[in-house]
mmCIF file of C-alpha atoms in Angstrom:
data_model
loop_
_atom_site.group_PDB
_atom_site.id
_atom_site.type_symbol
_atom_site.label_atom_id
_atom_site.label_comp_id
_atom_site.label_asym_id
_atom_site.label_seq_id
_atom_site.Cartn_x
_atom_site.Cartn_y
_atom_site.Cartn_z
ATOM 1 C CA UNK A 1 48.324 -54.871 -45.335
ATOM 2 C CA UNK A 2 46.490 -53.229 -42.501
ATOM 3 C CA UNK A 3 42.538 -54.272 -41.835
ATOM 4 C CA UNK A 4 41.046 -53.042 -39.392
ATOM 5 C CA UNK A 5 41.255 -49.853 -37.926
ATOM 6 C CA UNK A 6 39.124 -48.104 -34.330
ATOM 7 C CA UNK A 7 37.964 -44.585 -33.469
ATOM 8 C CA UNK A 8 38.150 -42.784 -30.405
ATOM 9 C CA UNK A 9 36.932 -40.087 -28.943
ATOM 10 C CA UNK A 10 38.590 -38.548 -26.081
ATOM 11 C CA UNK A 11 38.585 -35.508 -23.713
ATOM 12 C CA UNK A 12 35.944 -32.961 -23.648
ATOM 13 C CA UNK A 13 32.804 -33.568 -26.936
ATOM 14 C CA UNK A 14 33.028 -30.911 -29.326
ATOM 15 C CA UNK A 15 30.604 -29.985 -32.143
ATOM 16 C CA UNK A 16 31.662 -31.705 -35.549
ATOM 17 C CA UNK A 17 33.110 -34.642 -34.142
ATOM 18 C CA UNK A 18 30.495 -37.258 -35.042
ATOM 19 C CA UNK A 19 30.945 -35.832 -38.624
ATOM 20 C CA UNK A 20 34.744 -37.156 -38.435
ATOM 21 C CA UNK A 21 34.033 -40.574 -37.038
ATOM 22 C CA UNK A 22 31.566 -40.406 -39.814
ATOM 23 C CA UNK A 23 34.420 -39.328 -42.248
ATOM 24 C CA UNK A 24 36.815 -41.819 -41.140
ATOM 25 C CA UNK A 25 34.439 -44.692 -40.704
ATOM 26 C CA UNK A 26 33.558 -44.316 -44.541
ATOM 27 C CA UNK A 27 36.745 -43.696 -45.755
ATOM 28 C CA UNK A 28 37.996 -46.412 -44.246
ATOM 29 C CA UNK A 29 35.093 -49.129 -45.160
ATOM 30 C CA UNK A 30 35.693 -47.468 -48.714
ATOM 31 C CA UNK A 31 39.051 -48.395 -49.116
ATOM 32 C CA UNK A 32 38.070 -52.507 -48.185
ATOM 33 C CA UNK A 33 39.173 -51.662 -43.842
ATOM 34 C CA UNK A 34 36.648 -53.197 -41.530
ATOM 35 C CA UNK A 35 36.182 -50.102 -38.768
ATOM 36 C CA UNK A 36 35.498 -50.939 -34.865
ATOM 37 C CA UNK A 37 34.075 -47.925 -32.377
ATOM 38 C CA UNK A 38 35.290 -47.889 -29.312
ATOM 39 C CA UNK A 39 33.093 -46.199 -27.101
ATOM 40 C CA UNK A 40 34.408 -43.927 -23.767
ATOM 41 C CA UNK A 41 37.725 -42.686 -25.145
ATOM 42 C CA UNK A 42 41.195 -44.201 -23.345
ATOM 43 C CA UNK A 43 39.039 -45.625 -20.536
ATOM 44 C CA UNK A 44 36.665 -47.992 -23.273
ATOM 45 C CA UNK A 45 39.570 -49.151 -25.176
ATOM 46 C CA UNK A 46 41.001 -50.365 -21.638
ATOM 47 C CA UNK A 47 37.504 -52.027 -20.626
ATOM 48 C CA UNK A 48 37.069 -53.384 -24.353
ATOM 49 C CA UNK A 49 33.877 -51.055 -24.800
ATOM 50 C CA UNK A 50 34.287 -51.983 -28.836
ATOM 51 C CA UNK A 51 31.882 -52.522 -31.514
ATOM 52 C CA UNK A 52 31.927 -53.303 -34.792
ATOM 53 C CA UNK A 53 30.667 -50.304 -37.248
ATOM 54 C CA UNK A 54 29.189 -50.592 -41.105
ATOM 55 C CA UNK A 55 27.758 -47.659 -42.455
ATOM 56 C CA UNK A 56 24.518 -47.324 -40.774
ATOM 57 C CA UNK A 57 26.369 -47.108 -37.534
ATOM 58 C CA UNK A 58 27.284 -43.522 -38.967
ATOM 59 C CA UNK A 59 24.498 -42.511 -41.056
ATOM 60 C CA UNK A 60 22.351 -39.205 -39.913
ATOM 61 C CA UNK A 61 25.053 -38.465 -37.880
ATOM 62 C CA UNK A 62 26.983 -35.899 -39.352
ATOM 63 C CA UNK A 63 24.290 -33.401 -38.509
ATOM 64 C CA UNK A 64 24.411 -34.139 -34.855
ATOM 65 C CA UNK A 65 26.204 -32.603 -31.849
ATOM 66 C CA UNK A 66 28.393 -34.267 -28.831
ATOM 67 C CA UNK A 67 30.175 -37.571 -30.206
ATOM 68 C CA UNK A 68 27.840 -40.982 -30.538
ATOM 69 C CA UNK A 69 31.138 -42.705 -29.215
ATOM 70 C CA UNK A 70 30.849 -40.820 -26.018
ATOM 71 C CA UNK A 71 33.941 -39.258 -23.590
ATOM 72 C CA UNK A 72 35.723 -39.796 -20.590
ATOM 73 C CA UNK A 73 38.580 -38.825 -18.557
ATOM 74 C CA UNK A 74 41.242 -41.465 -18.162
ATOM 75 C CA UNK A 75 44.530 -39.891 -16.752
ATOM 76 C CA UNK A 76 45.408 -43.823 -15.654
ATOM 77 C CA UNK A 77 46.544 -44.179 -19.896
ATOM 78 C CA UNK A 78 49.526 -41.850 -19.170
ATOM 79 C CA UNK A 79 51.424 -44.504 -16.850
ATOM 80 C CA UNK A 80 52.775 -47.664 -19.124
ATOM 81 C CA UNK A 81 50.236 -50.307 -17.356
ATOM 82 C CA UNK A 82 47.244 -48.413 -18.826
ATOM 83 C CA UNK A 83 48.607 -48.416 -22.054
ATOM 84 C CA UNK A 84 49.416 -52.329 -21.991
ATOM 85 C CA UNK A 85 45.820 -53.226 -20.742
ATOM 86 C CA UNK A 86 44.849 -50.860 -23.898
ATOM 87 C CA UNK A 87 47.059 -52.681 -26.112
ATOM 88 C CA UNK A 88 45.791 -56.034 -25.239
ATOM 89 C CA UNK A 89 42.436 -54.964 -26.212
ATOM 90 C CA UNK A 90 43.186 -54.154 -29.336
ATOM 91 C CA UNK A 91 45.002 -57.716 -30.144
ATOM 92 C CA UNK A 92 41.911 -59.142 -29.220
ATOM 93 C CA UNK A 93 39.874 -57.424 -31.755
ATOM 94 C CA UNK A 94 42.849 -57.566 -34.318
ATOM 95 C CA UNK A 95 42.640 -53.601 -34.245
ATOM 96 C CA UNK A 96 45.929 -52.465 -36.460
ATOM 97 C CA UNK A 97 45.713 -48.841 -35.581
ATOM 98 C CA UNK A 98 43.497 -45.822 -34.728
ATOM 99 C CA UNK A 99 42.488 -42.974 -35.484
ATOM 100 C CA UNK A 100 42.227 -40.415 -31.569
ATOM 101 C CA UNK A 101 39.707 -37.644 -32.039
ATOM 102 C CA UNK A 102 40.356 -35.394 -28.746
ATOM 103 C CA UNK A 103 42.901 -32.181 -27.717
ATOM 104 C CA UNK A 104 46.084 -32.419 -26.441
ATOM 105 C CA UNK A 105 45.695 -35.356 -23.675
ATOM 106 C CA UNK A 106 44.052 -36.976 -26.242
ATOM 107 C CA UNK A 107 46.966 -36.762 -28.399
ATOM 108 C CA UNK A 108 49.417 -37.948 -25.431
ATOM 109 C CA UNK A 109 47.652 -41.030 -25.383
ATOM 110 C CA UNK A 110 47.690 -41.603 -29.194
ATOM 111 C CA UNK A 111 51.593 -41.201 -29.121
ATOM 112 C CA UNK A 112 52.123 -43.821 -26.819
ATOM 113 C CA UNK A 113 49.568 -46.581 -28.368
ATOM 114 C CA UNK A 114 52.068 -45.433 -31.668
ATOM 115 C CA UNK A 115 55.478 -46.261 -29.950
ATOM 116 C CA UNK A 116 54.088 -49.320 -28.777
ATOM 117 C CA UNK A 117 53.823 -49.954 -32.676
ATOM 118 C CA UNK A 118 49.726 -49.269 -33.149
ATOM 119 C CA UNK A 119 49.923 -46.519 -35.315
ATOM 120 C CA UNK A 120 47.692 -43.736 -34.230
ATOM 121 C CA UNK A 121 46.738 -40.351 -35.904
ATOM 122 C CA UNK A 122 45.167 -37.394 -34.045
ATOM 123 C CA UNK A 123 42.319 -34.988 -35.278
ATOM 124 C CA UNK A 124 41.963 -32.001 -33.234
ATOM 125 C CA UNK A 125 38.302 -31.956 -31.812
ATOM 126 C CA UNK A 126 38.191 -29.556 -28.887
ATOM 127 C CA UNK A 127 35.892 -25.896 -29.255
ATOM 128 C CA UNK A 128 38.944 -24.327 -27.504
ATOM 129 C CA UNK A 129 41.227 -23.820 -30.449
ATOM 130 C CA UNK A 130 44.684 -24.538 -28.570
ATOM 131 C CA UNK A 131 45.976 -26.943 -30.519
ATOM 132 C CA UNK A 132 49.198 -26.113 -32.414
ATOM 133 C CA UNK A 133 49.771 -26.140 -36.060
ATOM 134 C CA UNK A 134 46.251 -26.012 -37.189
ATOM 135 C CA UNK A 135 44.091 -22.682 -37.659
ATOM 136 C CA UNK A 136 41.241 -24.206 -36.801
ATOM 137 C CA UNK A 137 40.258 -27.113 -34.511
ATOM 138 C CA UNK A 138 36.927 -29.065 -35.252
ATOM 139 C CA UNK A 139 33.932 -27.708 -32.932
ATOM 140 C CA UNK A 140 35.891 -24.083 -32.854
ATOM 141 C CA UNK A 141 33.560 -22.917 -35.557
ATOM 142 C CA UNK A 142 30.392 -23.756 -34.138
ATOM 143 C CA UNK A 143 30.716 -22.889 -30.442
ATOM 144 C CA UNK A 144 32.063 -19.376 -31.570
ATOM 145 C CA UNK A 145 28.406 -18.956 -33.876
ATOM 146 C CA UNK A 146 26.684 -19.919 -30.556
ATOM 147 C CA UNK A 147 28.333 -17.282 -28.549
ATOM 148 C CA UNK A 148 27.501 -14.891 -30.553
ATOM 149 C CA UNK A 149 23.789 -15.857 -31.022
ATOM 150 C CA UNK A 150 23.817 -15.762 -27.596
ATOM 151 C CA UNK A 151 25.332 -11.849 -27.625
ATOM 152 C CA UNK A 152 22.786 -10.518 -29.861
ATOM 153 C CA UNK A 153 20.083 -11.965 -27.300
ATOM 154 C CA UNK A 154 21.673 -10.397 -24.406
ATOM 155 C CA UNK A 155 22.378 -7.043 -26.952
ATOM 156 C CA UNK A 156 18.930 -6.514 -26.866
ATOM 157 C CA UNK A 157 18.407 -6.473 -23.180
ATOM 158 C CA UNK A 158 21.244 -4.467 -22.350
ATOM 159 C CA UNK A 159 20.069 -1.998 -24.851
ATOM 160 C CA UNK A 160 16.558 -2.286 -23.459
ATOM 161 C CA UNK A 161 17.903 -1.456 -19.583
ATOM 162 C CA UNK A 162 20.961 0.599 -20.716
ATOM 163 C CA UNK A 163 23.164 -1.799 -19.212
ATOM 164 C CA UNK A 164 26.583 -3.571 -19.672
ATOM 165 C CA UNK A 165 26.795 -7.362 -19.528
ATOM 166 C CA UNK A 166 29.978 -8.778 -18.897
ATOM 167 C CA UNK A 167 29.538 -12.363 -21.028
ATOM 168 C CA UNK A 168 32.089 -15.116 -19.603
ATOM 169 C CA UNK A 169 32.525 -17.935 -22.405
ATOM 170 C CA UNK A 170 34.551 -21.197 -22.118
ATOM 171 C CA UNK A 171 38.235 -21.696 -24.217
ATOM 172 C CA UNK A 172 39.739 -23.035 -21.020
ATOM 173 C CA UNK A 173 43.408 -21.223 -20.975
ATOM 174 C CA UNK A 174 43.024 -20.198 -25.030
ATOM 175 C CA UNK A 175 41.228 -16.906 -25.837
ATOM 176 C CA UNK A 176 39.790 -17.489 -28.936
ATOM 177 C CA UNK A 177 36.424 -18.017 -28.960
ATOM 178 C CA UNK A 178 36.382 -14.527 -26.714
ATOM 179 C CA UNK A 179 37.896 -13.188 -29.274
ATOM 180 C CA UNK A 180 36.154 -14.815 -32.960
ATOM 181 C CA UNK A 181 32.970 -14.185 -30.933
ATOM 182 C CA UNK A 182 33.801 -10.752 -29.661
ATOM 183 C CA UNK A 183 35.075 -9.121 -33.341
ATOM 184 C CA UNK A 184 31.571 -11.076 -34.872
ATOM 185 C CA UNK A 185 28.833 -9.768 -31.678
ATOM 186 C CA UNK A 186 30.480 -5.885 -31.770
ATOM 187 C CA UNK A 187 31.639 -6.104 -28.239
ATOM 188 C CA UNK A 188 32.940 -3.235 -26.283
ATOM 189 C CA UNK A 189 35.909 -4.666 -24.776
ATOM 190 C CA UNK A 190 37.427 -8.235 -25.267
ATOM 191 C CA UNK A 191 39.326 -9.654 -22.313
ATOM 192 C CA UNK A 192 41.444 -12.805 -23.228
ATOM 193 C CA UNK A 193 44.495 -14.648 -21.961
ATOM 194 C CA UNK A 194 46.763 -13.372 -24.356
ATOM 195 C CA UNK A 195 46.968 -9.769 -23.349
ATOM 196 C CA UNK A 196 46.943 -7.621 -20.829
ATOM 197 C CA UNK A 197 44.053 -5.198 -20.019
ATOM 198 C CA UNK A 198 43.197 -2.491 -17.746
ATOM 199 C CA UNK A 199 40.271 -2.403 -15.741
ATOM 200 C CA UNK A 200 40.479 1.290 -14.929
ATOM 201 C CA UNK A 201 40.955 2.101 -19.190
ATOM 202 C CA UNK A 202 37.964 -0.451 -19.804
ATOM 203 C CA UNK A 203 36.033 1.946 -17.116
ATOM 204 C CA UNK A 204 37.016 5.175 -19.054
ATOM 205 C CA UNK A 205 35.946 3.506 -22.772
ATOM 206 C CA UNK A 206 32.313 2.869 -20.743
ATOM 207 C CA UNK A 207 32.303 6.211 -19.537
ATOM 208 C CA UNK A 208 33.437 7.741 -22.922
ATOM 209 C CA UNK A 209 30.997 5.861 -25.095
ATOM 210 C CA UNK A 210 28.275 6.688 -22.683
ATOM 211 C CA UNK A 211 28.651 10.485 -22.982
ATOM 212 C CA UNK A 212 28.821 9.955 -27.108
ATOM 213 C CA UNK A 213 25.548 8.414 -26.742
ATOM 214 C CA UNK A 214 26.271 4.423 -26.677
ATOM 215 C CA UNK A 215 24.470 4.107 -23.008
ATOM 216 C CA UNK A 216 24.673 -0.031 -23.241
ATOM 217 C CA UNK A 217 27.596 -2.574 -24.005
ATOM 218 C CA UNK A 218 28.881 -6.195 -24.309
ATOM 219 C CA UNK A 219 32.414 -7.830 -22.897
ATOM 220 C CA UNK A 220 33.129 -10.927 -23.679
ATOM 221 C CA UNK A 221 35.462 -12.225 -21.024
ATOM 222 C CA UNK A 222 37.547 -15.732 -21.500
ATOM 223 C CA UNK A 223 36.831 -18.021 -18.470
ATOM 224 C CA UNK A 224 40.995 -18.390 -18.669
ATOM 225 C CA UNK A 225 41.351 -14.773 -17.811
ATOM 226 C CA UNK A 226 38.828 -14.782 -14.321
ATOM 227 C CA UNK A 227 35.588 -15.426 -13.354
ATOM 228 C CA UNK A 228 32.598 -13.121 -15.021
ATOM 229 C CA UNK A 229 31.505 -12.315 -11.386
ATOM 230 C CA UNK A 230 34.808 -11.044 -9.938
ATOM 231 C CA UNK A 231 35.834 -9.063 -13.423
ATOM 232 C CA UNK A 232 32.195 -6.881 -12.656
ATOM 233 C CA UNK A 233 33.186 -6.214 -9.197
ATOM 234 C CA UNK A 234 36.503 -5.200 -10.601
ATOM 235 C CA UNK A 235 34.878 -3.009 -12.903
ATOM 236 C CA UNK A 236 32.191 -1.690 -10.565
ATOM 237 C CA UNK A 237 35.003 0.160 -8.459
ATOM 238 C CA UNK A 238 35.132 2.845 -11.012
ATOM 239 C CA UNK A 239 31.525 3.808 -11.965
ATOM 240 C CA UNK A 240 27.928 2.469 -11.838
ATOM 241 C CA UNK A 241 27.542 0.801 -15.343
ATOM 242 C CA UNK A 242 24.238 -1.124 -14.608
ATOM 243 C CA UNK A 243 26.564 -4.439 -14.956
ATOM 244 C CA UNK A 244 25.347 -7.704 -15.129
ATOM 245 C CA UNK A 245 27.617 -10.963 -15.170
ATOM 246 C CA UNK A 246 26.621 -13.924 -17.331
ATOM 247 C CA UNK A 247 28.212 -17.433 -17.864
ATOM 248 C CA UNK A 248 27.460 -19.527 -21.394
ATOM 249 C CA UNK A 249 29.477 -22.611 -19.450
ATOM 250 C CA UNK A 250 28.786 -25.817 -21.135
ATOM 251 C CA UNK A 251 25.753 -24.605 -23.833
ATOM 252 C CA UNK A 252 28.698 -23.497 -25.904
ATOM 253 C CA UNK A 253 29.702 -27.036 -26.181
ATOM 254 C CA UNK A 254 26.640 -28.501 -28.012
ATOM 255 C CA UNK A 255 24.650 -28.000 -31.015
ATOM 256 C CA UNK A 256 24.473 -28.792 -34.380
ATOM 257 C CA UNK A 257 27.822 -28.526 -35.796
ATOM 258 C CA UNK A 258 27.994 -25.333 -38.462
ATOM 259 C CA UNK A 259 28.500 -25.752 -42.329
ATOM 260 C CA UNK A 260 32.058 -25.323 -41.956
ATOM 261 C CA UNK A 261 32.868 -27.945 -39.075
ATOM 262 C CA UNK A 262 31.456 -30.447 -40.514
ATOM 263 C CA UNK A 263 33.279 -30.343 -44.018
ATOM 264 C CA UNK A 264 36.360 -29.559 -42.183
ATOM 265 C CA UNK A 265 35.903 -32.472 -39.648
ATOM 266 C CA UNK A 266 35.120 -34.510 -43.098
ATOM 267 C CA UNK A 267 38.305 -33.926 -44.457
ATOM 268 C CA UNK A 268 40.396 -34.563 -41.537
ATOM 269 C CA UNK A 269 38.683 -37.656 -41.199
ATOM 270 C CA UNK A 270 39.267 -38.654 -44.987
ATOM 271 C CA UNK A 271 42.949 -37.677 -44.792
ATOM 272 C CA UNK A 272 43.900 -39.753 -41.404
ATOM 273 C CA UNK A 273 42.967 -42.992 -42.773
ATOM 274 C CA UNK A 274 45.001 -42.151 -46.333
ATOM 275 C CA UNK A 275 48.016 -41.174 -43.544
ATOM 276 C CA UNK A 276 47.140 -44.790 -41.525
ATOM 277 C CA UNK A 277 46.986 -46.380 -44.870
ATOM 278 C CA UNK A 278 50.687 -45.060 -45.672
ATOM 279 C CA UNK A 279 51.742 -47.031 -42.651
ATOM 280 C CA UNK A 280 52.089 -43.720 -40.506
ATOM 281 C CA UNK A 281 51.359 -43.004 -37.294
ATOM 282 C CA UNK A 282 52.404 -40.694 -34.197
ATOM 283 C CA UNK A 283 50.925 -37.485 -36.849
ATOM 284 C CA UNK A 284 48.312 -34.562 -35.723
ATOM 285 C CA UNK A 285 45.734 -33.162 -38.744
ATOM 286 C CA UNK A 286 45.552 -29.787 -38.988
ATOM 287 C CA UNK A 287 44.766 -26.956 -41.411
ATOM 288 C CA UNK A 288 47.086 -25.110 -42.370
ATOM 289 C CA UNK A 289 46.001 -22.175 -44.591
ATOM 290 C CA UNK A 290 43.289 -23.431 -45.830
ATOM 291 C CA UNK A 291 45.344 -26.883 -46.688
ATOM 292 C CA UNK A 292 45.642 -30.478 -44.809
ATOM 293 C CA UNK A 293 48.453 -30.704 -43.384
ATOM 294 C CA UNK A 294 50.366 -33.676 -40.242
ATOM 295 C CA UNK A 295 52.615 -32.712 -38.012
ATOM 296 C CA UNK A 296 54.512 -35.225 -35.284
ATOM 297 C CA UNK A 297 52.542 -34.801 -32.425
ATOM 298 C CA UNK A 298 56.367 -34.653 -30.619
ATOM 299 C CA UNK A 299 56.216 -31.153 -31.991
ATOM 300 C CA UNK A 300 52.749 -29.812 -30.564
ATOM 301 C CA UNK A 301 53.728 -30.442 -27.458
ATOM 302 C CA UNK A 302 56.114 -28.311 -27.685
ATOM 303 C CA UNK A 303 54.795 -25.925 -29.289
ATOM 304 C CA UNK A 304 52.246 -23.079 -28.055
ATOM 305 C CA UNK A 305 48.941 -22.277 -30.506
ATOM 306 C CA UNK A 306 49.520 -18.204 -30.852
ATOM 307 C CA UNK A 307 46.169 -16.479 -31.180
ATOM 308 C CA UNK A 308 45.220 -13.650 -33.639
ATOM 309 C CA UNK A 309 45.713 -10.671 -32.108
ATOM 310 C CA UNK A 310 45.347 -8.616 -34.871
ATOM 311 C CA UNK A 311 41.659 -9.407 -34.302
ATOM 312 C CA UNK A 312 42.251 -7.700 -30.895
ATOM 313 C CA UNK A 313 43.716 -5.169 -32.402
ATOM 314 C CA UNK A 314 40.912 -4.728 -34.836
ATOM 315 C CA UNK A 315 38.054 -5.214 -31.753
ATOM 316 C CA UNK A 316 40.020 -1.626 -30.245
ATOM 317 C CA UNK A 317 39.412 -0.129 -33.245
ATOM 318 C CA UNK A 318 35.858 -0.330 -33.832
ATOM 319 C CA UNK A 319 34.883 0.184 -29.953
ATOM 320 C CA UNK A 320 33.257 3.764 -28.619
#
């Protein structure tokens, strides 16, 4: 029978993660496990930056941003002599398996710890929303409501001056926050990843909505697509549209974590230890349709996460 089990938190923080250490932590301590944090991802568990958790260690911590078990990069776990000096850390503190809260590295690492024979399950904590096999990914939910506070500030200016801000937001190569945030703030024109614009048709819309009256306007631009500051100068080249280029960068990755990340990040938590507790390992959370749902994390990697471009399609429809 398996007793004690870590957490990790790897890769970029995300909103809603310290609600699924929580979730697992608790889970786990309520099913008779004894839990260990290991603090600084890949590169903690290789230093033996582990501690011992009860359930203070978690409490007042679901409402709370970032991850209390900290982050790093650690690209040294993908060759074999990482992984052993990992390994030998967790015979030490008699850790049987873990639970890897992180994106896709994170879940690279968490594959290898399992075919070494520590069984390892993955919960997909990155506000990007690129991980396949899951609509949503924990911290999605709560950077997209903070891009869009931030376009109903910058609404109000641009209405104020008559101008057009282009609004760059993070997502890394994945459009979706761009494009949940652009459908929810009324934006003019979303520009994602995922499919092709036209800077000279984006021009005309401007120009068209201006002469029906709409003399301001938003575009929310994903930083995988190009820089906020080079898309205006594109844009620029076919009119004056009093534009103004603004980057969210990193404020989109903190914050309280919304309603709906933390009781998602809850039950992914709850459901990895039941999976670790079935003796399996190597398996990604996800939701699935409003359902929990594992997949082999063999399979994400192959896989691609598809955006919803009928929200795209919907965003062209309700523009000037």
């Amino acid at each position: 029978m398996m007793k004690r089990i870590g957490i990790l938190t790897s890769g970029g923080d995300a909103p809603g993660m310290n609600a699924a250490i929580r979730a697992v932590a608790r889970k786990a301590l309520h099913e008779g496990l004894e839990v260990y944090g290991i603090n600084y991802g890949f590169a903690g568990l290789v230093a033996g930056d582990i501690f011992k958790m009860d359930l203070h260690t978690v409490g007042d911590k679901i409402q709370r941003g970032g991850t209390m078990l900290y982050s790093a990069r650690y690209p040294e776990f993908a060759k074999e002599e990482g992984q052993l000096r990992g390994i030998e850390q967790l015979n030490k503190f008699g850790i049987e398996a873990l639970v890897v809260i992180g994106g896709d590295g994170s879940y690279h690492g968490a594959l290898r710890l399992t075919e070494h024979g520590y069984n390892a399950i993955g919960l997909p904590g990155t506000i990007d929303n690129d991980i396949p096999y899951t609509d949503f990914t924990i911290g999605f939910d709560t950077s997209v409501n903070t891009v869009v506070e931030a376009i109903d500030r910058l609404r109000d200016t641009a209405a104020s001056h008559e101008r057009t801000f282009v609004v760059e937001v993070m997502g890394r190569g994945a459009g979706d926050i761009a494009l949940w945030a652009g459908v929810a703030g009324g934006a003019q024109d979303i520009i994602i990843p995922e499919h092709e614009f036209n800077v000279k048709a984006i021009a005309d819309r401007l120009r068209r909505s201006r002469e029906l009256g709409q003399k301001h306007a938003i575009i929310v631009l994903a930083e995988g697509v190009m820089h906020a500051d080079e898309f205006a100068k594109e844009l620029s080249a076919y009119g004056d549209f009093q534009l103004r280029a603004t980057v969210l960068g990193h404020v989109v990755r903190g914050g309280s974590p919304t309603a709906r990340d933390r009781v998602m990040a809850s039950q992914m938590g709850a459901y990895a230890v039941e999976l670790l507790l079935q003796g399996k390992g190597g398996l990604a959370v996800g939701i699935q349709n409003n359902k929990l749902v594992s997949h082999p994390m063999l399979d994400l990697f192959d896989a691609k996460h598809q955006a919803e471009l009928s929200l795209y399609d919907l965003a062209q429809d309700l523009s000037f």
